[in-house]
CSV table of C-alpha atoms and ligand atoms in Angstrom, one decimal:
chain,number,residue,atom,x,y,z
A,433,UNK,CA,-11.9,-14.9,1.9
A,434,UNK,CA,-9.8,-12.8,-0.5
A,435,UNK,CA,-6.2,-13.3,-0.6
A,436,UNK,CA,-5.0,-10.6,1.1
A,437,UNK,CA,-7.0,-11.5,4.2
A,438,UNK,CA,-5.7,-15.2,4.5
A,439,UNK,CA,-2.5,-14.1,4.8
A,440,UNK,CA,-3.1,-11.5,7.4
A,441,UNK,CA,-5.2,-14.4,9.3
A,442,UNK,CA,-1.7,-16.4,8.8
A,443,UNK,CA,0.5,-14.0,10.4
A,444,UNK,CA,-2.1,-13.0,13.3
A,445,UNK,CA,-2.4,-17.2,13.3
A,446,UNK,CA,1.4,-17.3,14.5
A,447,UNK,CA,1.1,-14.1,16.6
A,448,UNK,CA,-1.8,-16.2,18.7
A,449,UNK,CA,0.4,-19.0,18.8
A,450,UNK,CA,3.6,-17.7,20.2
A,451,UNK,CA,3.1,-14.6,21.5
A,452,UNK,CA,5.9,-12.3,20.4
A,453,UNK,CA,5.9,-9.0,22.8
A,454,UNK,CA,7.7,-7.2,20.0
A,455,UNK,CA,6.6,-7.3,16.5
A,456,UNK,CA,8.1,-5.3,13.3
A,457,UNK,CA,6.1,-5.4,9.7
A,458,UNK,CA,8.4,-4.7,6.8
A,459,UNK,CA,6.8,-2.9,3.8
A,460,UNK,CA,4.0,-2.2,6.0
A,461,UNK,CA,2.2,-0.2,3.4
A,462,UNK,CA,-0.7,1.5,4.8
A,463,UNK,CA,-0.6,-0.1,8.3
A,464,UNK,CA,-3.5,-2.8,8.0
A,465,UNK,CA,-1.5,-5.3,9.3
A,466,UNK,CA,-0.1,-3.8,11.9
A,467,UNK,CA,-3.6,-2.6,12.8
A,468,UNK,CA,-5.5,-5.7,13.3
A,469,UNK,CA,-2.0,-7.0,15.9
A,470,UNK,CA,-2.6,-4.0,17.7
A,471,UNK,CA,-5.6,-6.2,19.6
A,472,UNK,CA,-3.0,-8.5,20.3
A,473,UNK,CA,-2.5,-7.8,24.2
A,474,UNK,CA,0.6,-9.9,23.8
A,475,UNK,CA,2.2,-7.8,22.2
A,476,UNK,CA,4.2,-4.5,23.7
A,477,UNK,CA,5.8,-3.3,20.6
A,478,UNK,CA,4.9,-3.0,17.3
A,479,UNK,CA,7.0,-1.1,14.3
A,480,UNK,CA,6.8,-0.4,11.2
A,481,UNK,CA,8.7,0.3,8.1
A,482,UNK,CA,7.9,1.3,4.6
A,483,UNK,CA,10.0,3.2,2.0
A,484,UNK,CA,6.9,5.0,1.1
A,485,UNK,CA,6.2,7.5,3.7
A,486,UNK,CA,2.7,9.2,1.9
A,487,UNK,CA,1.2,5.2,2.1
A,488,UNK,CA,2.4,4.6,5.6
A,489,UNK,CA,1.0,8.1,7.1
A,490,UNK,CA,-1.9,7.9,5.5
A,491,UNK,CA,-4.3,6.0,7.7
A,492,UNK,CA,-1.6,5.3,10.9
A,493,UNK,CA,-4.3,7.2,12.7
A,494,UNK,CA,-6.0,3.7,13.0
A,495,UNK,CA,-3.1,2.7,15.3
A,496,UNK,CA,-3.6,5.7,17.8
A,497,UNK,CA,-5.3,4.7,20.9
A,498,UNK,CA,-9.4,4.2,21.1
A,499,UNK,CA,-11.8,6.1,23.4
A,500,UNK,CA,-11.7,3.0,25.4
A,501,UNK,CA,-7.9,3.3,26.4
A,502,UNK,CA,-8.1,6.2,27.9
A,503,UNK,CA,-11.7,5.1,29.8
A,504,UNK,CA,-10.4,1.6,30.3
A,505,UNK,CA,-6.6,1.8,31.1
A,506,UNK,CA,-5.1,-2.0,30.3
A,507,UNK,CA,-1.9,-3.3,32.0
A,508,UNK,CA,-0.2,-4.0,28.8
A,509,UNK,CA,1.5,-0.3,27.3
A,510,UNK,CA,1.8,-0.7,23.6
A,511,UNK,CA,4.7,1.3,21.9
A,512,UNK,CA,4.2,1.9,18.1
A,513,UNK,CA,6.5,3.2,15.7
A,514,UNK,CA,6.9,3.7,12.2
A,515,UNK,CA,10.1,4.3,9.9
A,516,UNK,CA,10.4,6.0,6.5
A,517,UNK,CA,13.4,4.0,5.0
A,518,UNK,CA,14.3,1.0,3.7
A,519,UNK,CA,14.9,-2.9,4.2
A,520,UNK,CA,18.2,-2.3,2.0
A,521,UNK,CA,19.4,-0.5,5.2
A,522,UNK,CA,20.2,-1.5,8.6
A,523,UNK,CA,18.8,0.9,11.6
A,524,UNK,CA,19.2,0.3,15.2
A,525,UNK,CA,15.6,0.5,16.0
A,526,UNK,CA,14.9,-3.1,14.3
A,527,UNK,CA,17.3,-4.8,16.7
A,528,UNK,CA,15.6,-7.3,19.5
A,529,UNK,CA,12.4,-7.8,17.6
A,530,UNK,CA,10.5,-11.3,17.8
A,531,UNK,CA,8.6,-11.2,14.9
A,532,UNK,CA,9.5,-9.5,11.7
A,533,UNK,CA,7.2,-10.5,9.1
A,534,UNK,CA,7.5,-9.1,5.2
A,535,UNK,CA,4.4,-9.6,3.4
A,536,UNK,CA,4.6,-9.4,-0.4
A,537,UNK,CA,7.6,-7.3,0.1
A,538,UNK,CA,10.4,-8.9,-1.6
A,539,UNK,CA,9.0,-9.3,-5.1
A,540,UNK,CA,8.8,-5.5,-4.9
A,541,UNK,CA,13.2,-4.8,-4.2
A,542,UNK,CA,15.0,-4.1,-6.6
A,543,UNK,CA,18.4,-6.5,-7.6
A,544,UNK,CA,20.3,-4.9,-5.3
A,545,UNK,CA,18.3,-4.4,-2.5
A,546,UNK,CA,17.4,-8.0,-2.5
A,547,UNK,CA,21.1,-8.7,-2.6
A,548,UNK,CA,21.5,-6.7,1.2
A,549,UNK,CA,18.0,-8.0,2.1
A,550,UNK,CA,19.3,-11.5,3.6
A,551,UNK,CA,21.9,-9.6,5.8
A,552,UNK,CA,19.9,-6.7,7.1
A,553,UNK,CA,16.8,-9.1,8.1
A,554,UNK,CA,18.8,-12.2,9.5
A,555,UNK,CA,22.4,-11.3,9.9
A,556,UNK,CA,21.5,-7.6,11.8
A,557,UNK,CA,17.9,-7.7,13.2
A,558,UNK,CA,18.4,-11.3,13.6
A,559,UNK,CA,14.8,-11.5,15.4
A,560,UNK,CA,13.9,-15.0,17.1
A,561,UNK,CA,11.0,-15.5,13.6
A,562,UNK,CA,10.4,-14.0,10.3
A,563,UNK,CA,7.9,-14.6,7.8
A,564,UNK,CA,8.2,-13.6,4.5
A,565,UNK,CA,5.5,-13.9,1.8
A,566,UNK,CA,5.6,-13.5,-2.1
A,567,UNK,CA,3.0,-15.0,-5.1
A,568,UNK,CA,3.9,-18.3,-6.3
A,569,UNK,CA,4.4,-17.8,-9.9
A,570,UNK,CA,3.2,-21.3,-11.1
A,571,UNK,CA,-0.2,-20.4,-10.1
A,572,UNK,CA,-0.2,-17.5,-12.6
A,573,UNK,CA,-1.9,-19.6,-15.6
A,574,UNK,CA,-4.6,-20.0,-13.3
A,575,UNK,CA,-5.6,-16.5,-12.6
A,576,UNK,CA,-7.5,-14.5,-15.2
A,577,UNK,CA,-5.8,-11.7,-17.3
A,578,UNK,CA,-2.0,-12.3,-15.9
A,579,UNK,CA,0.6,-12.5,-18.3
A,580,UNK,CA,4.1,-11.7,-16.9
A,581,UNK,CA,3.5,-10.7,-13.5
A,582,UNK,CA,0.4,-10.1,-10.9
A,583,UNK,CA,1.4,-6.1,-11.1
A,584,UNK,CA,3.3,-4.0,-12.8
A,585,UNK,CA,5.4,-3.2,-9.8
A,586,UNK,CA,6.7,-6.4,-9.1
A,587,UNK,CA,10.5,-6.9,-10.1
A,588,UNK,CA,10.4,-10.7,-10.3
A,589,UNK,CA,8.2,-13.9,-9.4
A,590,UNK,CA,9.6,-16.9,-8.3
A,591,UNK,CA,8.4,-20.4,-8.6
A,592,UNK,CA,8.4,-22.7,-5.7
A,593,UNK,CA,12.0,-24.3,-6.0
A,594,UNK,CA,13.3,-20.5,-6.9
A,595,UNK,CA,11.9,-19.0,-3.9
A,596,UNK,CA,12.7,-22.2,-1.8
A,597,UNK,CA,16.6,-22.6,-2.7
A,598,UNK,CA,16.7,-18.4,-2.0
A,599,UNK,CA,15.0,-18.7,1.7
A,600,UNK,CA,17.4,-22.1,2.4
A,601,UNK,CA,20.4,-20.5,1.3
A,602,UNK,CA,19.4,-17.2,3.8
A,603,UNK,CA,18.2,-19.4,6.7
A,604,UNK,CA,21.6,-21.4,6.2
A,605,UNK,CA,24.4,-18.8,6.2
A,606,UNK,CA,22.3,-16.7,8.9
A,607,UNK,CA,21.6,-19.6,11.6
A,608,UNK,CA,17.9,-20.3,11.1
A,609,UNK,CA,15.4,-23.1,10.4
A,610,UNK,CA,12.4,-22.6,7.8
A,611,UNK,CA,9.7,-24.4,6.4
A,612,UNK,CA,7.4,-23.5,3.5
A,613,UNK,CA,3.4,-23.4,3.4
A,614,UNK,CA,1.1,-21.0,1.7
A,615,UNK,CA,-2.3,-19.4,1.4
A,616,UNK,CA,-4.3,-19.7,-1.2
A,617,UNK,CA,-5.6,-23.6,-2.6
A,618,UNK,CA,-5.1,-24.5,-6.0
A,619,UNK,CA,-8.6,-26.0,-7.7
A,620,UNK,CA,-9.8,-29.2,-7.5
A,621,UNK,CA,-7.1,-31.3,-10.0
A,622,UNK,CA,-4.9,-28.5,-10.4
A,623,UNK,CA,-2.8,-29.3,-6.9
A,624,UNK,CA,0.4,-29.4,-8.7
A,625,UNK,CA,0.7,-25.6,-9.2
A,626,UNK,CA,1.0,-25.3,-4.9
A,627,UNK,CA,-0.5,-22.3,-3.0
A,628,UNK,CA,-1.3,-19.1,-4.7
A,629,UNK,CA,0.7,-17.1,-2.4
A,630,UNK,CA,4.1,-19.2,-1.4
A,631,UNK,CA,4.9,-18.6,3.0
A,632,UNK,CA,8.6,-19.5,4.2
A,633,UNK,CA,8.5,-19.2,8.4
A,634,UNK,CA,12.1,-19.0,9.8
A,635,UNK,CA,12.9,-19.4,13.1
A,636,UNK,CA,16.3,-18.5,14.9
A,637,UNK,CA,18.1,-21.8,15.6
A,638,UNK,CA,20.7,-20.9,18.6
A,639,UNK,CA,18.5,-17.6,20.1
A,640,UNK,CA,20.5,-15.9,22.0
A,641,UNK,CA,20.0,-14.2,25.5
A,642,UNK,CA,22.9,-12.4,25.7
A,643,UNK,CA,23.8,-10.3,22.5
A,644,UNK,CA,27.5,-10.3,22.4
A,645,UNK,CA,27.3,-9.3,18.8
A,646,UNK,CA,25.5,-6.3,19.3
A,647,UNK,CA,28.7,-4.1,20.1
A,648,UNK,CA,29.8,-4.0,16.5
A,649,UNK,CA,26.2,-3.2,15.3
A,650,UNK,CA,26.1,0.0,14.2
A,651,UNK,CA,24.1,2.9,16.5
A,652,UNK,CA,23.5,5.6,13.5
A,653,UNK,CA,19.4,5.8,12.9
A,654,UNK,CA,18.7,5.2,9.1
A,655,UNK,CA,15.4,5.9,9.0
A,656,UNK,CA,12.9,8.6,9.7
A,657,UNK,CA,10.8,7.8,12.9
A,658,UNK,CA,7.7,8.7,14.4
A,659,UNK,CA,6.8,7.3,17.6
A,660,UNK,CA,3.5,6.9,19.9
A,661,UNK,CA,1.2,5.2,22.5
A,662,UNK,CA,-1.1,2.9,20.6
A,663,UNK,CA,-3.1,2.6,24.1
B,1115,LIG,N1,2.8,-5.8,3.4
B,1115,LIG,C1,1.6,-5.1,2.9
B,1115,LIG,C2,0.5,-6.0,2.6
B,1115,LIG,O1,0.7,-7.2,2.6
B,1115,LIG,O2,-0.7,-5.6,2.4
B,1115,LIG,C3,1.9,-4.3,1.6
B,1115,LIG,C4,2.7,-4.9,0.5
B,1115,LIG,S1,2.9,-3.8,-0.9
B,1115,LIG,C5,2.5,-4.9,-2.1
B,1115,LIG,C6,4.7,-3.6,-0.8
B,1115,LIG,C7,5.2,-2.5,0.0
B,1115,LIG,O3,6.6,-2.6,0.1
B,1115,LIG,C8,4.8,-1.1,-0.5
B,1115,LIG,O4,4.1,-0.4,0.5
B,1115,LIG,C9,6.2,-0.5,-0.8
B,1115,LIG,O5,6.2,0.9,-0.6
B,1115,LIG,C10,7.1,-1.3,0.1
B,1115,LIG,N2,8.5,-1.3,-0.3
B,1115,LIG,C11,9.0,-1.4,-1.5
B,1115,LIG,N3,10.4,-1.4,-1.5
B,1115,LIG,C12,10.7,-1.2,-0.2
B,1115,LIG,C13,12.0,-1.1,0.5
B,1115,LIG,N4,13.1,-1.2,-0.1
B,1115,LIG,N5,12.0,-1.0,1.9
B,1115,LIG,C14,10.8,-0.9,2.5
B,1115,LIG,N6,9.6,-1.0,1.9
B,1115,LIG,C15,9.5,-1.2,0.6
Protein backbone atom coordinates (compact mmCIF):
# COMPACT_ATOMS: atom_id res chain seq x y z
CA UNK A 1 0.00 0.00 0.00
CA UNK A 2 1.09 3.61 -0.65
CA UNK A 3 2.80 5.42 1.95
CA UNK A 4 0.33 7.52 3.06
CA UNK A 5 -1.93 4.62 3.95
CA UNK A 6 0.64 2.62 6.11
CA UNK A 7 0.89 5.25 8.23
CA UNK A 8 -2.76 5.85 8.76
CA UNK A 9 -2.99 1.88 9.33
CA UNK A 10 -0.17 2.73 12.15
CA UNK A 11 -1.98 5.23 13.97
CA UNK A 12 -5.61 3.44 13.69
CA UNK A 13 -3.01 0.18 14.64
CA UNK A 14 -2.43 2.06 18.16
CA UNK A 15 -6.04 3.49 18.36
CA UNK A 16 -7.20 -0.56 18.31
CA UNK A 17 -4.71 -1.24 20.74
CA UNK A 18 -5.35 1.13 23.45
CA UNK A 19 -8.39 2.64 23.08
CA UNK A 20 -8.04 6.36 23.62
CA UNK A 21 -11.79 7.96 24.18
CA UNK A 22 -10.31 11.26 23.13
CA UNK A 23 -8.26 11.76 20.17
CA UNK A 24 -6.75 15.15 18.54
CA UNK A 25 -4.97 15.07 14.92
CA UNK A 26 -2.48 17.98 14.50
CA UNK A 27 -2.08 19.31 10.92
CA UNK A 28 -5.15 17.31 10.11
CA UNK A 29 -5.23 18.60 6.56
CA UNK A 30 -8.32 17.56 4.88
CA UNK A 31 -9.67 15.25 7.68
CA UNK A 32 -8.81 11.70 6.29
CA UNK A 33 -7.36 10.66 9.22
CA UNK A 34 -9.68 11.75 11.45
CA UNK A 35 -12.30 10.18 9.17
CA UNK A 36 -11.35 6.63 9.08
CA UNK A 37 -11.08 6.89 13.65
CA UNK A 38 -14.43 8.15 13.44
CA UNK A 39 -15.48 4.05 13.18
CA UNK A 40 -13.56 3.71 16.12
CA UNK A 41 -16.51 3.25 18.73
CA UNK A 42 -13.82 3.66 21.35
CA UNK A 43 -13.39 6.74 20.82
CA UNK A 44 -15.85 9.88 22.21
CA UNK A 45 -13.86 12.70 21.02
CA UNK A 46 -12.13 13.46 18.20
CA UNK A 47 -10.48 17.17 17.25
CA UNK A 48 -8.84 18.65 14.88
CA UNK A 49 -6.42 21.32 14.03
CA UNK A 50 -4.97 22.72 10.94
CA UNK A 51 -3.60 26.27 10.19
CA UNK A 52 -5.20 26.01 6.89
CA UNK A 53 -8.83 26.44 7.33
CA UNK A 54 -9.92 26.21 3.18
CA UNK A 55 -8.08 22.31 3.43
CA UNK A 56 -9.67 21.48 6.68
CA UNK A 57 -13.41 22.56 5.58
CA UNK A 58 -13.21 21.22 2.55
CA UNK A 59 -14.35 17.61 2.84
CA UNK A 60 -15.15 17.70 7.03
CA UNK A 61 -18.59 16.87 5.69
CA UNK A 62 -17.25 13.18 5.70
CA UNK A 63 -17.20 13.43 9.53
CA UNK A 64 -20.96 14.49 9.90
CA UNK A 65 -23.13 11.63 10.95
CA UNK A 66 -24.40 8.70 8.33
CA UNK A 67 -28.03 7.90 7.52
CA UNK A 68 -27.43 5.04 9.75
CA UNK A 69 -26.87 7.19 13.03
CA UNK A 70 -29.88 8.60 12.97
CA UNK A 71 -31.80 5.05 11.95
CA UNK A 72 -29.52 3.10 14.21
CA UNK A 73 -28.75 5.30 17.44
CA UNK A 74 -25.30 3.78 19.06
CA UNK A 75 -24.51 4.21 22.77
CA UNK A 76 -21.25 5.79 22.15
CA UNK A 77 -21.96 10.03 21.37
CA UNK A 78 -19.01 11.16 19.33
CA UNK A 79 -18.06 14.92 19.64
CA UNK A 80 -15.98 16.36 16.69
CA UNK A 81 -14.28 19.46 16.49
CA UNK A 82 -12.09 21.29 14.31
CA UNK A 83 -9.73 24.39 14.96
CA UNK A 84 -8.36 26.98 12.48
CA UNK A 85 -4.94 27.84 14.33
CA UNK A 86 -1.88 26.67 14.98
CA UNK A 87 0.52 24.08 16.93
CA UNK A 88 2.84 27.23 17.64
CA UNK A 89 -0.15 28.23 20.00
CA UNK A 90 -1.57 26.76 23.06
CA UNK A 91 -5.66 26.67 23.30
CA UNK A 92 -7.57 25.25 26.07
CA UNK A 93 -9.56 22.97 23.89
CA UNK A 94 -6.41 20.49 23.39
CA UNK A 95 -6.12 19.90 27.17
CA UNK A 96 -7.06 16.14 28.50
CA UNK A 97 -6.60 14.55 25.13
CA UNK A 98 -5.25 10.74 25.03
CA UNK A 99 -3.98 10.67 21.78
CA UNK A 100 -2.46 13.51 19.87
CA UNK A 101 -0.92 12.29 16.86
CA UNK A 102 1.04 14.82 14.14
CA UNK A 103 1.48 13.21 10.96
CA UNK A 104 4.07 14.69 8.64
CA UNK A 105 3.48 17.89 10.42
CA UNK A 106 6.64 18.98 11.85
CA UNK A 107 8.81 19.09 8.68
CA UNK A 108 6.18 21.61 7.55
CA UNK A 109 6.85 24.56 10.96
CA UNK A 110 8.70 26.96 10.50
CA UNK A 111 12.17 27.64 12.94
CA UNK A 112 10.26 29.14 15.31
CA UNK A 113 7.23 27.33 15.46
CA UNK A 114 9.15 24.18 15.93
CA UNK A 115 11.01 25.98 18.73
CA UNK A 116 7.34 26.38 20.85
CA UNK A 117 6.21 23.04 19.32
CA UNK A 118 7.82 20.76 22.25
CA UNK A 119 6.07 22.92 24.96
CA UNK A 120 2.63 23.39 23.42
CA UNK A 121 2.35 19.52 22.61
CA UNK A 122 4.06 18.00 25.85
CA UNK A 123 4.45 20.62 28.42
CA UNK A 124 0.51 22.13 27.85
CA UNK A 125 -1.63 19.41 26.22
CA UNK A 126 0.47 17.01 27.94
CA UNK A 127 -1.88 14.04 26.56
CA UNK A 128 -1.27 10.36 28.02
CA UNK A 129 0.49 9.43 23.91
CA UNK A 130 1.58 11.30 20.89
CA UNK A 131 2.78 10.16 17.75
CA UNK A 132 4.58 12.17 15.57
CA UNK A 133 5.67 11.30 12.03
CA UNK A 134 8.19 12.95 9.47
CA UNK A 135 10.30 11.29 6.16
CA UNK A 136 13.47 9.90 6.96
CA UNK A 137 15.84 11.78 4.92
CA UNK A 138 18.39 8.95 4.29
CA UNK A 139 15.95 7.15 2.31
CA UNK A 140 15.85 10.09 -0.15
CA UNK A 141 18.66 8.60 -2.67
CA UNK A 142 16.34 5.89 -2.93
CA UNK A 143 13.29 7.59 -4.28
CA UNK A 144 13.21 8.70 -7.90
CA UNK A 145 13.46 12.45 -8.81
CA UNK A 146 14.23 13.85 -5.10
CA UNK A 147 16.98 16.13 -4.72
CA UNK A 148 16.74 18.34 -1.63
CA UNK A 149 13.54 17.56 -0.12
CA UNK A 150 10.23 15.24 -0.90
CA UNK A 151 8.24 18.74 -1.43
CA UNK A 152 8.80 21.97 -1.86
CA UNK A 153 6.94 22.84 1.35
CA UNK A 154 8.92 21.06 3.64
CA UNK A 155 11.27 23.39 5.81
CA UNK A 156 13.76 20.66 6.74
CA UNK A 157 14.38 16.75 6.74
CA UNK A 158 16.02 15.00 9.36
CA UNK A 159 17.98 11.89 9.40
CA UNK A 160 17.43 9.25 11.87
CA UNK A 161 19.90 10.41 14.80
CA UNK A 162 18.58 14.20 13.93
CA UNK A 163 15.09 13.35 14.43
CA UNK A 164 15.91 10.90 17.33
CA UNK A 165 18.22 13.33 19.58
CA UNK A 166 15.11 16.10 18.91
CA UNK A 167 12.14 13.60 20.10
CA UNK A 168 14.66 12.42 23.31
CA UNK A 169 15.48 15.71 24.28
CA UNK A 170 11.29 16.62 24.15
CA UNK A 171 10.29 13.34 25.74
CA UNK A 172 13.14 14.18 28.49
CA UNK A 173 12.47 17.71 29.66
CA UNK A 174 8.48 17.08 29.34
CA UNK A 175 8.21 13.55 31.38
CA UNK A 176 7.67 11.07 28.58
CA UNK A 177 9.04 7.72 27.29
CA UNK A 178 9.40 7.17 23.29
CA UNK A 179 10.55 4.70 21.02
CA UNK A 180 11.22 4.93 17.24
CA UNK A 181 9.77 2.63 14.31
CA UNK A 182 8.64 3.50 10.95
CA UNK A 183 6.65 2.74 7.82
CA UNK A 184 7.90 2.19 4.83
CA UNK A 185 10.79 -0.93 4.23
CA UNK A 186 13.92 -0.19 2.65
CA UNK A 187 14.80 -2.78 -0.43
CA UNK A 188 16.25 -5.86 -0.23
CA UNK A 189 20.23 -4.88 0.74
CA UNK A 190 19.51 -1.37 1.23
CA UNK A 191 18.41 -1.87 5.13
CA UNK A 192 20.87 0.65 6.31
CA UNK A 193 18.87 3.72 5.07
CA UNK A 194 15.83 2.63 7.91
CA UNK A 195 12.13 3.29 7.17
CA UNK A 196 11.05 5.61 4.56
CA UNK A 197 8.88 7.52 6.85
CA UNK A 198 10.71 7.68 10.59
CA UNK A 199 7.54 7.14 13.78
CA UNK A 200 8.63 8.27 17.43
CA UNK A 201 5.46 7.06 19.94
CA UNK A 202 5.71 8.97 23.28
CA UNK A 203 3.95 7.98 26.12
CA UNK A 204 3.39 10.04 29.35
CA UNK A 205 5.61 8.54 32.10
CA UNK A 206 3.89 9.75 35.54
CA UNK A 207 -0.05 10.26 33.98
CA UNK A 208 -1.72 12.09 36.14
CA UNK A 209 -5.36 11.89 37.49
CA UNK A 210 -5.65 14.82 39.16
CA UNK A 211 -4.31 17.96 37.12
CA UNK A 212 -2.99 20.24 39.70
CA UNK A 213 -1.16 22.02 36.93
CA UNK A 214 -4.09 22.93 35.04
CA UNK A 215 -4.82 26.24 37.23
CA UNK A 216 -2.03 28.12 35.72
CA UNK A 217 -3.00 26.95 32.08
CA UNK A 218 -4.33 29.58 30.37
CA UNK A 219 -8.42 29.72 29.58
CA UNK A 220 -8.23 32.24 26.45
CA UNK A 221 -9.43 30.08 23.06
CA UNK A 222 -6.68 30.59 20.33
CA UNK A 223 -8.23 29.09 17.72
CA UNK A 224 -11.24 29.33 15.57
CA UNK A 225 -13.72 26.32 16.30
CA UNK A 226 -16.41 24.65 14.84
CA UNK A 227 -18.03 21.97 16.68
CA UNK A 228 -20.64 18.87 15.89
CA UNK A 229 -22.17 15.35 16.40
CA UNK A 230 -20.23 12.98 14.28
CA UNK A 231 -23.19 10.39 15.14
N1 LIG B 1 -1.53 14.91 8.65
C1 LIG B 1 -1.99 14.88 7.27
C2 LIG B 1 -1.62 13.61 6.58
O1 LIG B 1 -0.76 12.90 7.06
O2 LIG B 1 -2.20 13.31 5.53
C3 LIG B 1 -1.53 16.10 6.47
C4 LIG B 1 -0.11 16.45 6.49
S1 LIG B 1 0.26 17.87 5.47
C5 LIG B 1 1.69 17.27 4.67
C6 LIG B 1 0.77 19.07 6.67
C7 LIG B 1 -0.37 19.85 7.23
O3 LIG B 1 0.09 20.64 8.32
C8 LIG B 1 -1.00 20.82 6.23
O4 LIG B 1 -2.38 20.59 6.17
C9 LIG B 1 -0.68 22.19 6.81
O5 LIG B 1 -1.69 23.15 6.55
C10 LIG B 1 -0.55 21.89 8.29
N2 LIG B 1 0.25 22.86 9.05
C11 LIG B 1 1.39 23.48 8.67
N3 LIG B 1 1.83 24.30 9.63
C12 LIG B 1 0.95 24.20 10.67
C13 LIG B 1 0.85 24.81 11.95
N4 LIG B 1 1.75 25.69 12.36
N5 LIG B 1 -0.18 24.48 12.75
C14 LIG B 1 -1.11 23.58 12.33
N6 LIG B 1 -1.06 22.98 11.13
C15 LIG B 1 -0.06 23.29 10.30
Amino acid sequence: PPLYKQRYQFVKDLVGKYKPKKVADLGCADCTLLWMLKFYNCIEVLAGLDICASVMKEKMHRLYPLPADYLQPSERSLTVTLHHGSVAHEDPCMLGFDLVTCIELIEHLEESELEKFPEVVFGFMAPTMVVISTPNSEFNPLLPGVTVFRHQDHKFEWDRAQFQSWALDAAKRYGYSVEFTGVGNPPTGMEDVGFCTQIAVFVKKYPQTSEPAQSKKPTEAAYKTVRFSGN
